[in-house]
Coordinates of C-alpha atoms in Angstrom, one line a residue:
Chain A
M1 CA 0.0 0.0 0.0
T2 CA 1.4 3.4 -1.0
A3 CA 1.4 6.4 1.3
A4 CA -1.3 8.0 -0.8
T5 CA -3.7 5.1 -0.6
A6 CA -3.0 4.7 3.1
V7 CA -4.0 8.3 3.6
A8 CA -7.1 7.7 1.5
E9 CA -7.9 4.6 3.5
T10 CA -7.6 6.5 6.8
R11 CA -9.8 9.3 5.4
T12 CA -12.5 6.9 4.2
R13 CA -12.6 5.2 7.6
S14 CA -12.8 8.5 9.4
L15 CA -15.8 9.5 7.3
R16 CA -17.9 6.5 8.2
G17 CA -20.8 6.9 10.6
H18 CA -22.2 10.3 11.7
Y19 CA -22.2 12.7 14.7
G20 CA -24.9 12.1 17.3
F21 CA -26.5 13.4 20.4
A22 CA -23.6 12.4 22.7
D23 CA -21.1 14.4 20.5
L24 CA -23.3 17.5 20.6
A25 CA -23.9 17.1 24.3
R26 CA -20.1 17.1 24.8
M27 CA -19.8 20.3 22.7
E28 CA -22.5 22.0 24.6
W29 CA -21.0 21.0 28.0
I30 CA -17.6 22.6 26.9
K31 CA -19.5 25.7 25.8
L32 CA -21.4 25.9 29.1
R33 CA -18.4 25.6 31.3
S34 CA -16.1 27.9 29.4
V35 CA -18.0 31.1 29.8
R36 CA -18.0 33.2 33.0
S37 CA -21.8 33.8 33.0
T38 CA -22.4 30.2 34.0
S39 CA -20.3 30.4 37.2
W40 CA -21.6 33.9 38.0
G41 CA -25.1 32.8 37.6
L42 CA -24.7 29.7 39.8
A43 CA -23.0 31.8 42.5
I44 CA -25.9 34.2 42.6
F45 CA -28.3 31.3 42.6
T46 CA -26.5 29.7 45.6
V47 CA -26.3 32.9 47.6
S48 CA -29.9 33.9 47.0
L49 CA -31.3 30.5 47.9
I50 CA -29.3 29.7 51.0
G51 CA -29.0 33.3 52.1
S52 CA -32.8 33.9 52.0
A53 CA -33.4 30.5 53.8
L54 CA -31.2 31.7 56.7
L55 CA -32.7 35.2 56.7
F56 CA -36.4 34.4 56.4
N57 CA -36.5 31.2 58.5
G58 CA -34.4 32.9 61.1
L59 CA -36.5 36.1 61.3
T60 CA -39.8 34.3 61.2
S61 CA -38.9 31.8 63.9
A62 CA -37.6 34.6 66.1
A63 CA -41.1 36.2 65.8
W64 CA -42.9 32.9 66.6
G65 CA -43.6 34.0 70.2
H66 CA -46.0 36.8 69.1
M67 CA -47.3 35.2 65.9
P68 CA -51.2 35.2 65.6
A69 CA -52.8 31.8 65.8
A70 CA -53.8 32.0 62.1
D71 CA -50.2 32.4 61.1
R72 CA -49.1 29.6 63.3
A73 CA -51.8 27.4 61.7
S74 CA -50.5 28.0 58.2
W75 CA -46.8 27.8 59.3
D76 CA -44.8 26.1 56.5
P77 CA -41.1 26.3 57.2
T78 CA -40.2 24.2 54.1
N79 CA -41.9 26.6 51.8
L80 CA -40.4 29.6 53.6
S81 CA -36.8 28.2 53.1
F82 CA -37.4 28.4 49.3
T83 CA -38.1 32.2 49.3
G84 CA -34.8 32.6 47.3
L85 CA -36.4 30.8 44.4
I86 CA -37.9 34.2 43.5
I87 CA -34.4 35.2 42.4
G88 CA -33.2 31.7 41.5
Q89 CA -35.9 31.2 38.9
L90 CA -34.9 34.3 37.2
V91 CA -31.2 33.5 37.3
T92 CA -31.7 30.1 35.6
A93 CA -34.1 31.7 33.1
V94 CA -31.5 34.3 32.2
L95 CA -28.8 31.6 31.8
G96 CA -31.2 29.6 29.6
V97 CA -31.9 32.6 27.4
L98 CA -28.2 33.5 27.1
F99 CA -27.2 29.9 26.4
I100 CA -28.7 30.3 22.9
T101 CA -29.0 34.0 22.2
S102 CA -25.3 34.7 22.9
E103 CA -24.6 32.3 20.0
Y104 CA -26.7 34.5 17.8
S105 CA -25.3 37.8 19.0
S106 CA -21.7 36.6 18.6
G107 CA -22.1 34.7 15.4
L108 CA -21.0 31.4 17.0
I109 CA -24.3 29.9 15.9
R110 CA -23.0 29.8 12.3
S111 CA -20.0 27.7 13.5
T112 CA -22.3 25.5 15.6
F113 CA -24.8 24.8 12.7
A114 CA -21.9 24.3 10.3
A115 CA -20.5 21.6 12.6
A116 CA -24.0 20.1 13.3
P117 CA -26.6 20.9 10.7
R118 CA -29.3 18.9 12.4
R119 CA -30.5 21.8 14.4
P120 CA -33.2 20.1 16.5
L121 CA -30.5 17.7 17.7
V122 CA -28.4 20.8 18.7
L123 CA -31.3 22.2 20.8
A124 CA -31.9 18.8 22.3
A125 CA -28.3 18.6 23.4
K126 CA -28.5 22.1 24.8
T127 CA -31.6 21.2 26.6
A128 CA -30.1 18.0 28.1
V129 CA -26.8 19.7 29.2
F130 CA -28.3 22.9 30.5
G131 CA -31.4 21.3 32.0
G132 CA -29.3 18.6 33.6
L133 CA -26.9 21.1 35.2
A134 CA -29.7 23.3 36.3
L135 CA -31.6 20.3 37.8
L136 CA -28.5 19.1 39.6
V137 CA -27.6 22.5 41.1
G138 CA -31.3 23.2 41.8
E139 CA -31.7 20.0 43.8
V140 CA -28.5 20.4 45.7
L141 CA -29.4 24.0 46.6
A142 CA -33.0 23.0 47.5
F143 CA -31.7 20.5 50.0
A144 CA -29.1 22.9 51.2
S145 CA -31.6 25.7 51.7
F146 CA -34.0 23.3 53.5
F147 CA -31.4 22.3 56.0
A148 CA -30.1 25.8 56.4
G149 CA -33.6 27.0 57.1
E150 CA -34.2 24.1 59.6
L151 CA -30.9 24.7 61.4
I152 CA -31.4 28.5 61.8
M153 CA -34.8 28.1 63.4
R154 CA -35.2 28.3 67.2
S155 CA -35.8 24.9 68.8
D156 CA -39.3 25.7 70.2
V157 CA -40.6 26.4 66.7
P158 CA -42.2 23.5 64.8
H159 CA -39.7 22.1 62.4
A160 CA -40.2 20.1 59.2
S161 CA -38.6 16.7 58.5
L162 CA -37.6 15.0 55.2
A163 CA -39.2 11.9 56.7
T164 CA -42.6 13.5 56.0
P165 CA -43.4 12.6 52.3
T166 CA -45.0 15.9 51.5
V167 CA -41.9 17.7 52.8
L168 CA -39.6 15.6 50.7
R169 CA -41.9 16.2 47.7
A170 CA -41.8 20.0 48.2
V171 CA -38.0 20.0 48.4
L172 CA -37.5 17.9 45.3
M173 CA -40.0 20.0 43.3
A174 CA -38.5 23.3 44.5
G175 CA -35.2 22.1 43.0
A176 CA -36.7 21.0 39.8
Y177 CA -38.6 24.3 39.4
A178 CA -35.5 26.4 38.8
A179 CA -34.4 23.9 36.1
L180 CA -37.9 24.3 34.5
T181 CA -37.7 28.1 34.4
G182 CA -34.2 27.7 32.9
L183 CA -35.8 25.6 30.1
F184 CA -38.5 28.3 29.6
G185 CA -35.6 30.7 29.0
L186 CA -33.8 28.3 26.6
G187 CA -37.1 27.7 24.6
L188 CA -37.8 31.5 24.5
G189 CA -34.2 32.2 23.5
A190 CA -34.4 29.8 20.6
L191 CA -37.7 31.3 19.5
I192 CA -36.7 35.0 19.8
R193 CA -32.9 34.7 19.2
R194 CA -32.2 38.2 20.6
T195 CA -30.9 38.5 24.1
A196 CA -32.9 41.5 25.1
G197 CA -36.2 40.1 23.7
G198 CA -35.5 36.7 25.2
L199 CA -34.8 38.1 28.7
A200 CA -37.9 40.4 28.5
A201 CA -40.1 37.4 27.5
A202 CA -38.7 35.2 30.3
A203 CA -39.2 37.9 32.9
G204 CA -42.6 38.5 31.5
V205 CA -43.7 34.9 31.8
I206 CA -42.4 34.5 35.3
F207 CA -43.0 37.9 36.9
V208 CA -45.4 40.0 34.8
L209 CA -48.1 37.5 34.0
P210 CA -49.2 37.2 37.7
F211 CA -49.5 41.0 38.0
L212 CA -51.6 41.2 34.8
T213 CA -54.3 39.3 36.6
L214 CA -54.5 41.8 39.5
P215 CA -57.4 43.9 38.1
L216 CA -59.6 40.8 37.6
P217 CA -62.3 40.1 40.2
D218 CA -61.0 37.5 42.8
S219 CA -63.4 34.8 41.6
I220 CA -62.0 34.9 38.1
R221 CA -58.4 35.8 39.1
N222 CA -58.0 32.7 41.2
D223 CA -59.0 30.5 38.3
V224 CA -56.5 32.2 36.0
T225 CA -53.5 32.7 38.4
K226 CA -53.3 29.1 39.4
F227 CA -52.2 28.2 35.9
L228 CA -49.2 30.6 35.9
P229 CA -45.7 29.3 36.6
E230 CA -44.7 31.5 39.6
P231 CA -47.9 31.0 41.6
I232 CA -47.7 27.2 40.9
A233 CA -44.2 27.2 42.4
A234 CA -45.1 29.5 45.4
S235 CA -48.5 28.0 46.3
S236 CA -48.3 24.4 45.5
I237 CA -45.1 22.6 44.3
S238 CA -42.8 24.0 46.9
A239 CA -45.4 24.2 49.6
V240 CA -46.1 21.4 52.1
R241 CA -49.6 22.6 52.5
P242 CA -50.8 23.9 49.2
E243 CA -52.8 27.2 49.4
A244 CA -56.5 27.5 48.6
H245 CA -57.2 28.0 44.8
A246 CA -53.9 26.4 44.0
L247 CA -53.5 23.3 41.8
S248 CA -52.4 20.1 43.4
P249 CA -48.6 19.9 43.5
W250 CA -48.4 17.0 41.0
L251 CA -50.8 18.7 38.6
G252 CA -48.9 22.0 38.9
F253 CA -45.6 20.3 38.3
A254 CA -47.0 18.4 35.2
L255 CA -48.3 21.7 33.9
L256 CA -44.8 23.4 34.3
C257 CA -43.2 20.5 32.4
L258 CA -45.8 20.9 29.7
Y259 CA -45.1 24.6 29.4
A260 CA -41.3 23.9 29.1
A261 CA -42.0 21.3 26.5
V262 CA -44.2 23.6 24.4
L263 CA -41.7 26.5 24.5
L264 CA -38.8 24.1 23.5
A265 CA -40.9 22.6 20.7
A266 CA -41.7 26.1 19.4
G267 CA -38.0 27.0 19.7
T268 CA -37.0 23.8 17.8
F269 CA -39.5 24.6 15.0
A270 CA -38.2 28.1 14.7
L271 CA -34.5 27.0 14.6
A272 CA -35.1 24.4 12.0
R273 CA -37.0 26.8 9.7
R274 CA -35.1 30.0 9.9
D275 CA -32.0 31.0 8.1
V276 CA -28.9 31.8 10.3
Chain B
M1 CA -15.9 19.0 -5.4
I2 CA -18.7 21.6 -5.0
E3 CA -21.7 21.6 -7.4
V4 CA -24.2 24.4 -7.4
R5 CA -27.3 24.0 -9.6
G6 CA -29.8 26.8 -10.2
L7 CA -29.3 28.2 -6.7
T8 CA -31.7 31.0 -6.0
K9 CA -32.4 33.1 -2.9
R10 CA -34.9 35.9 -2.6
Y11 CA -35.4 38.4 0.2
G12 CA -38.8 39.9 -0.4
P13 CA -38.7 41.6 -3.8
T14 CA -34.9 41.4 -4.1
T15 CA -33.3 38.3 -5.7
A16 CA -29.9 38.0 -4.0
V17 CA -28.9 34.9 -5.8
D18 CA -30.5 34.2 -9.2
G19 CA -30.3 30.7 -10.7
L20 CA -26.6 30.3 -10.0
T21 CA -24.9 27.2 -11.5
F22 CA -21.2 26.4 -11.3
E23 CA -18.7 23.8 -10.1
V24 CA -15.6 24.1 -8.0
A25 CA -13.0 21.4 -8.8
P26 CA -10.6 19.8 -6.4
G27 CA -6.9 20.4 -6.6
T28 CA -6.9 24.2 -7.3
V29 CA -7.8 27.4 -5.5
T30 CA -11.0 28.7 -6.9
G31 CA -11.8 32.4 -6.4
F32 CA -15.3 33.6 -6.0
L33 CA -15.3 37.1 -7.3
G34 CA -17.9 39.8 -7.5
P35 CA -18.7 43.3 -6.3
N36 CA -20.0 44.0 -2.8
G37 CA -23.5 42.8 -2.5
S38 CA -23.4 40.5 -5.5
G39 CA -24.5 37.4 -3.5
K40 CA -21.2 35.7 -2.6
S41 CA -21.8 35.3 1.1
T42 CA -25.4 34.3 0.5
T43 CA -24.3 31.6 -1.9
M44 CA -21.7 30.3 0.6
R45 CA -24.2 30.2 3.4
M46 CA -26.6 28.2 1.2
I47 CA -23.7 25.7 0.3
I48 CA -23.1 25.0 4.0
G49 CA -26.8 24.7 4.8
L50 CA -27.1 27.9 7.0
D51 CA -29.6 29.5 4.6
R52 CA -32.3 27.6 2.7
P53 CA -32.4 28.2 -1.1
D54 CA -35.7 29.2 -2.6
A55 CA -34.8 27.1 -5.6
G56 CA -31.9 24.9 -6.8
Q57 CA -29.4 23.0 -4.7
A58 CA -25.8 22.8 -3.6
R59 CA -23.9 19.5 -3.3
I60 CA -20.6 18.6 -1.8
G61 CA -19.1 15.4 -3.1
G62 CA -22.6 14.5 -4.4
R63 CA -24.4 15.1 -1.1
G64 CA -26.3 18.0 0.4
Y65 CA -24.5 19.6 3.4
R66 CA -27.2 18.7 5.8
E67 CA -26.8 15.0 4.9
L68 CA -23.1 14.9 5.8
G69 CA -22.2 12.5 8.6
W70 CA -19.3 14.4 9.9
P71 CA -19.6 17.9 8.4
L72 CA -16.4 19.3 9.8
R73 CA -14.3 16.4 8.5
R74 CA -15.7 17.0 5.0
V75 CA -16.0 20.8 4.8
G76 CA -14.2 23.6 6.6
S77 CA -15.8 26.9 6.5
L78 CA -15.2 30.5 7.5
L79 CA -18.1 32.8 6.9
D80 CA -17.4 35.7 9.2
A81 CA -14.3 36.5 11.2
R82 CA -16.3 36.8 14.4
S83 CA -18.0 33.4 14.6
F84 CA -17.1 32.8 18.2
Q85 CA -18.2 34.1 21.6
P86 CA -15.9 36.8 23.0
G87 CA -16.0 35.4 26.6
R88 CA -14.6 32.0 25.6
S89 CA -10.9 31.3 25.0
G90 CA -9.7 30.4 21.5
R91 CA -8.8 26.9 22.7
A92 CA -12.2 26.2 24.4
H93 CA -14.0 27.5 21.2
L94 CA -12.1 25.0 19.1
A95 CA -12.4 22.2 21.7
A96 CA -16.2 22.6 21.7
L97 CA -16.4 22.4 17.9
A98 CA -14.0 19.5 17.8
A99 CA -16.1 17.5 20.3
S100 CA -19.2 17.9 18.0
N101 CA -17.5 15.9 15.2
R102 CA -15.6 13.6 17.6
L103 CA -12.2 15.0 16.6
P104 CA -9.3 14.2 18.9
A105 CA -8.3 16.9 21.4
R106 CA -4.7 17.0 19.9
R107 CA -6.2 18.3 16.7
V108 CA -7.1 21.5 18.6
D109 CA -3.4 22.1 19.4
E110 CA -2.4 21.2 15.8
V111 CA -4.6 23.8 14.2
L112 CA -3.6 26.4 16.8
D113 CA 0.0 25.7 15.8
I114 CA -0.8 25.9 12.1
V115 CA -2.4 29.4 12.4
G116 CA 0.1 30.6 15.0
L117 CA -2.3 31.1 17.9
T118 CA -0.7 28.7 20.4
Q119 CA 0.5 31.6 22.7
A120 CA -2.9 33.3 22.6
A121 CA -5.0 30.2 22.9
G122 CA -5.8 30.6 26.6
R123 CA -6.9 34.2 26.3
R124 CA -10.5 35.3 25.8
A125 CA -11.2 35.4 22.1
G126 CA -13.0 38.8 22.5
K127 CA -9.5 40.3 23.2
Y128 CA -8.1 39.1 19.9
S129 CA -7.2 41.6 17.1
L130 CA -9.1 41.3 13.8
G131 CA -6.1 39.4 12.4
M132 CA -6.1 37.0 15.3
A133 CA -9.8 36.6 15.1
Q134 CA -9.4 35.7 11.4
R135 CA -6.7 33.2 12.3
L136 CA -9.1 31.6 14.8
G137 CA -11.7 31.4 12.1
I138 CA -9.2 29.7 9.8
A139 CA -8.2 27.3 12.6
T140 CA -11.9 26.4 12.9
A141 CA -12.1 25.7 9.2
L142 CA -9.1 23.4 9.4
L143 CA -10.2 21.6 12.5
G144 CA -11.6 18.5 10.8
D145 CA -8.8 18.3 8.2
P146 CA -11.5 18.6 5.5
E147 CA -11.2 17.9 1.8
V148 CA -13.3 21.0 1.0
L149 CA -12.6 24.6 2.3
I150 CA -15.1 27.4 1.9
L151 CA -13.8 30.7 3.1
D152 CA -15.6 34.1 2.8
E153 CA -13.1 37.0 2.5
P154 CA -10.4 35.1 4.4
V155 CA -7.7 37.8 4.0
N156 CA -9.9 40.4 5.8
G157 CA -8.0 41.9 8.7
L158 CA -4.7 40.0 8.0
D159 CA -1.5 42.0 7.8
P160 CA 0.7 41.6 4.7
E161 CA 2.7 38.8 6.3
G162 CA -0.5 37.0 7.3
I163 CA -1.9 37.4 3.8
R164 CA 1.2 35.8 2.4
W165 CA 1.1 33.0 4.9
L166 CA -2.6 32.3 4.1
R167 CA -1.9 32.4 0.4
S168 CA 0.8 29.7 0.6
L169 CA -1.4 27.7 3.0
L170 CA -4.3 27.7 0.7
R171 CA -2.1 26.7 -2.3
S172 CA -0.5 23.8 -0.4
L173 CA -4.0 22.6 0.7
A174 CA -5.1 22.7 -3.0
A175 CA -1.9 20.9 -4.0
E176 CA -2.8 18.1 -1.7
G177 CA -6.0 17.6 -3.8
R178 CA -8.4 19.5 -1.7
T179 CA -11.2 21.8 -3.0
V180 CA -10.4 25.4 -1.9
F181 CA -13.1 28.0 -2.6
I182 CA -12.5 31.5 -1.4
S183 CA -14.4 34.7 -2.0
S184 CA -13.1 38.2 -2.4
H185 CA -14.0 41.5 -3.9
L186 CA -10.3 42.3 -4.3
I187 CA -9.3 41.3 -7.8
A188 CA -5.6 41.9 -7.2
E189 CA -5.4 39.6 -4.2
M190 CA -7.4 37.0 -6.0
A191 CA -5.0 37.0 -8.9
L192 CA -2.2 36.0 -6.5
T193 CA -4.0 33.3 -4.7
A194 CA -6.5 31.6 -7.1
T195 CA -6.1 29.8 -10.4
D196 CA -9.7 29.3 -11.3
L197 CA -12.4 32.0 -11.1
I198 CA -16.1 32.2 -10.7
V199 CA -17.3 35.7 -11.3
I200 CA -20.8 36.8 -10.2
G201 CA -22.8 40.1 -10.3
Q202 CA -26.3 40.7 -8.9
G203 CA -26.6 37.1 -8.0
R204 CA -26.0 35.8 -11.6
L205 CA -23.0 34.0 -13.0
L206 CA -20.9 36.3 -15.2
A207 CA -18.1 33.9 -15.9
Q208 CA -16.5 30.6 -14.9
T209 CA -13.0 31.1 -16.1
T210 CA -9.4 31.2 -14.9
V211 CA -7.1 34.0 -13.9
A212 CA -5.0 33.5 -17.0
E213 CA -8.0 33.5 -19.3
L214 CA -9.6 36.6 -17.8
S215 CA -6.4 38.7 -17.8
A216 CA -5.9 37.8 -21.5
Q217 CA -9.2 39.5 -22.3
S218 CA -8.0 43.0 -21.5
T219 CA -5.0 45.1 -20.8
S220 CA -5.0 44.0 -17.2
L221 CA -6.9 41.6 -15.0
E222 CA -8.5 44.5 -13.2
E223 CA -9.7 46.0 -16.5
A224 CA -11.1 42.7 -17.5
F225 CA -12.9 42.3 -14.2
L226 CA -14.3 45.8 -14.3
A227 CA -15.5 45.3 -17.9
L228 CA -17.2 42.1 -16.8
T229 CA -19.0 43.6 -13.8
S230 CA -19.7 47.1 -15.2
G231 CA -23.4 46.4 -15.8
V232 CA -24.1 45.0 -12.4
T233 CA -22.5 47.2 -9.8
D234 CA -25.4 48.2 -7.7
Y235 CA -24.1 51.3 -6.1
E236 CA -23.0 52.8 -9.4
S237 CA -26.5 52.5 -11.0
H238 CA -27.9 53.7 -7.7
A239 CA -25.7 56.9 -7.9
R240 CA -26.7 57.4 -11.6
E241 CA -30.4 57.1 -10.8
H242 CA -30.2 59.5 -7.9
G243 CA -27.5 61.8 -9.1
H244 CA -29.8 64.4 -10.6
H245 CA -31.7 64.8 -7.3
Y246 CA -28.5 65.9 -5.5
L247 CA -27.7 68.3 -8.3
G248 CA -31.3 69.6 -8.3
S249 CA -31.3 70.4 -4.6
A250 CA -28.0 72.1 -4.8
S251 CA -29.0 74.5 -7.6

């Protein structure tokens, strides 16, 4: 075999098969860990979750002595230790938006789609890598905030325990919630492509929609609000005792997963159809 | 081998690329020449599947770009100097793209060495000069050791030494039997780098020729090129149409 045919042979062998999901997941993982916004975002996420658990569980338990009976009856220290999710949900949503819109604003998307022209597979890899990281960090922080909140409370205040199934469920769902808002961001980012527009849409879905329902009469408002992401998180999935007018935790959680799936499907459709 | 058949792209009422048909053969450097706005970049984006043609098709080695199993091992492309994120190092940028086509990690170091970015590889790519950004783009194109290279205005931002380096690199890649397709609006540069030429204007093919053939048509290559594209230079006809308005308002 001559050198030339040996080279040709190597080339032919290296061209067999095709790239797949695992290759793209590896690419997206390298992208995710090689920009500063990821570590910054996760640092803010950590501080806001654990910090607010320490702050609010500490403050509230200190006031336990003069708390009215009604407040004591609705005491839910588990839910209270997830107050930081108000910020955390936004942090993951912002990271989700940026994970795709920063590729458009910089021009990287052209390199990405030249390397992997099956665009739905690229978004699937982004979803798995980003969603996986957000879920892992979210769960770790949910447990950490829960324990931080329990530890800071005075001993004469009723505590929660992971041995109670509803408490464990609330902790697990609180961790998953931030990952789901992250996926809302990713789907919206794929759909809108511009960073500013994507961030505005994500903030709108999470923060503005509940306010829009304020002028409605209570009887109608309760029926509308319970389907919105933020109220689902606050009143049911991260609560041990779901509030009145809220969906059941499992129904609420299923609905949030459906919202994420719809946004990602819309994003996939848009990516596949549009020119870069 | 790149084959383009009846390729057409419309943006609203404007036809950017209009039934373009040509072939780019392996073993030589083929220049893609045309005035600004003649549709060179749009054509290249359609060849690598970034833009969807309204009609016609582009094939690489007989297959559409989107059907390639390992796109980076077949085709290396550079469409814009800044096709990377500024916050990421040059090395991480290349490592991410290498992973997508299951290329070995050592290939990243090899291409960094080829383009002379080894020293700067760990720095954030946003801090690179235009010339360094262009070298990173060329490194990206070379990553998969592809048999086809498609480079849009690759000399942009390079200093004279860099231009000479790129010229000899492209020629040696072509000498190895690869297909090298580069666009430029600079005829003088193209004359030094390319052997074959595809000339377009207003999205239409004006000539598929060679540098030697084209320069034989007139006193100089530049004259021949200007004669070929005289009817299709957009901004010139624009100036002619609107010229009297400017004169009118001045009087």
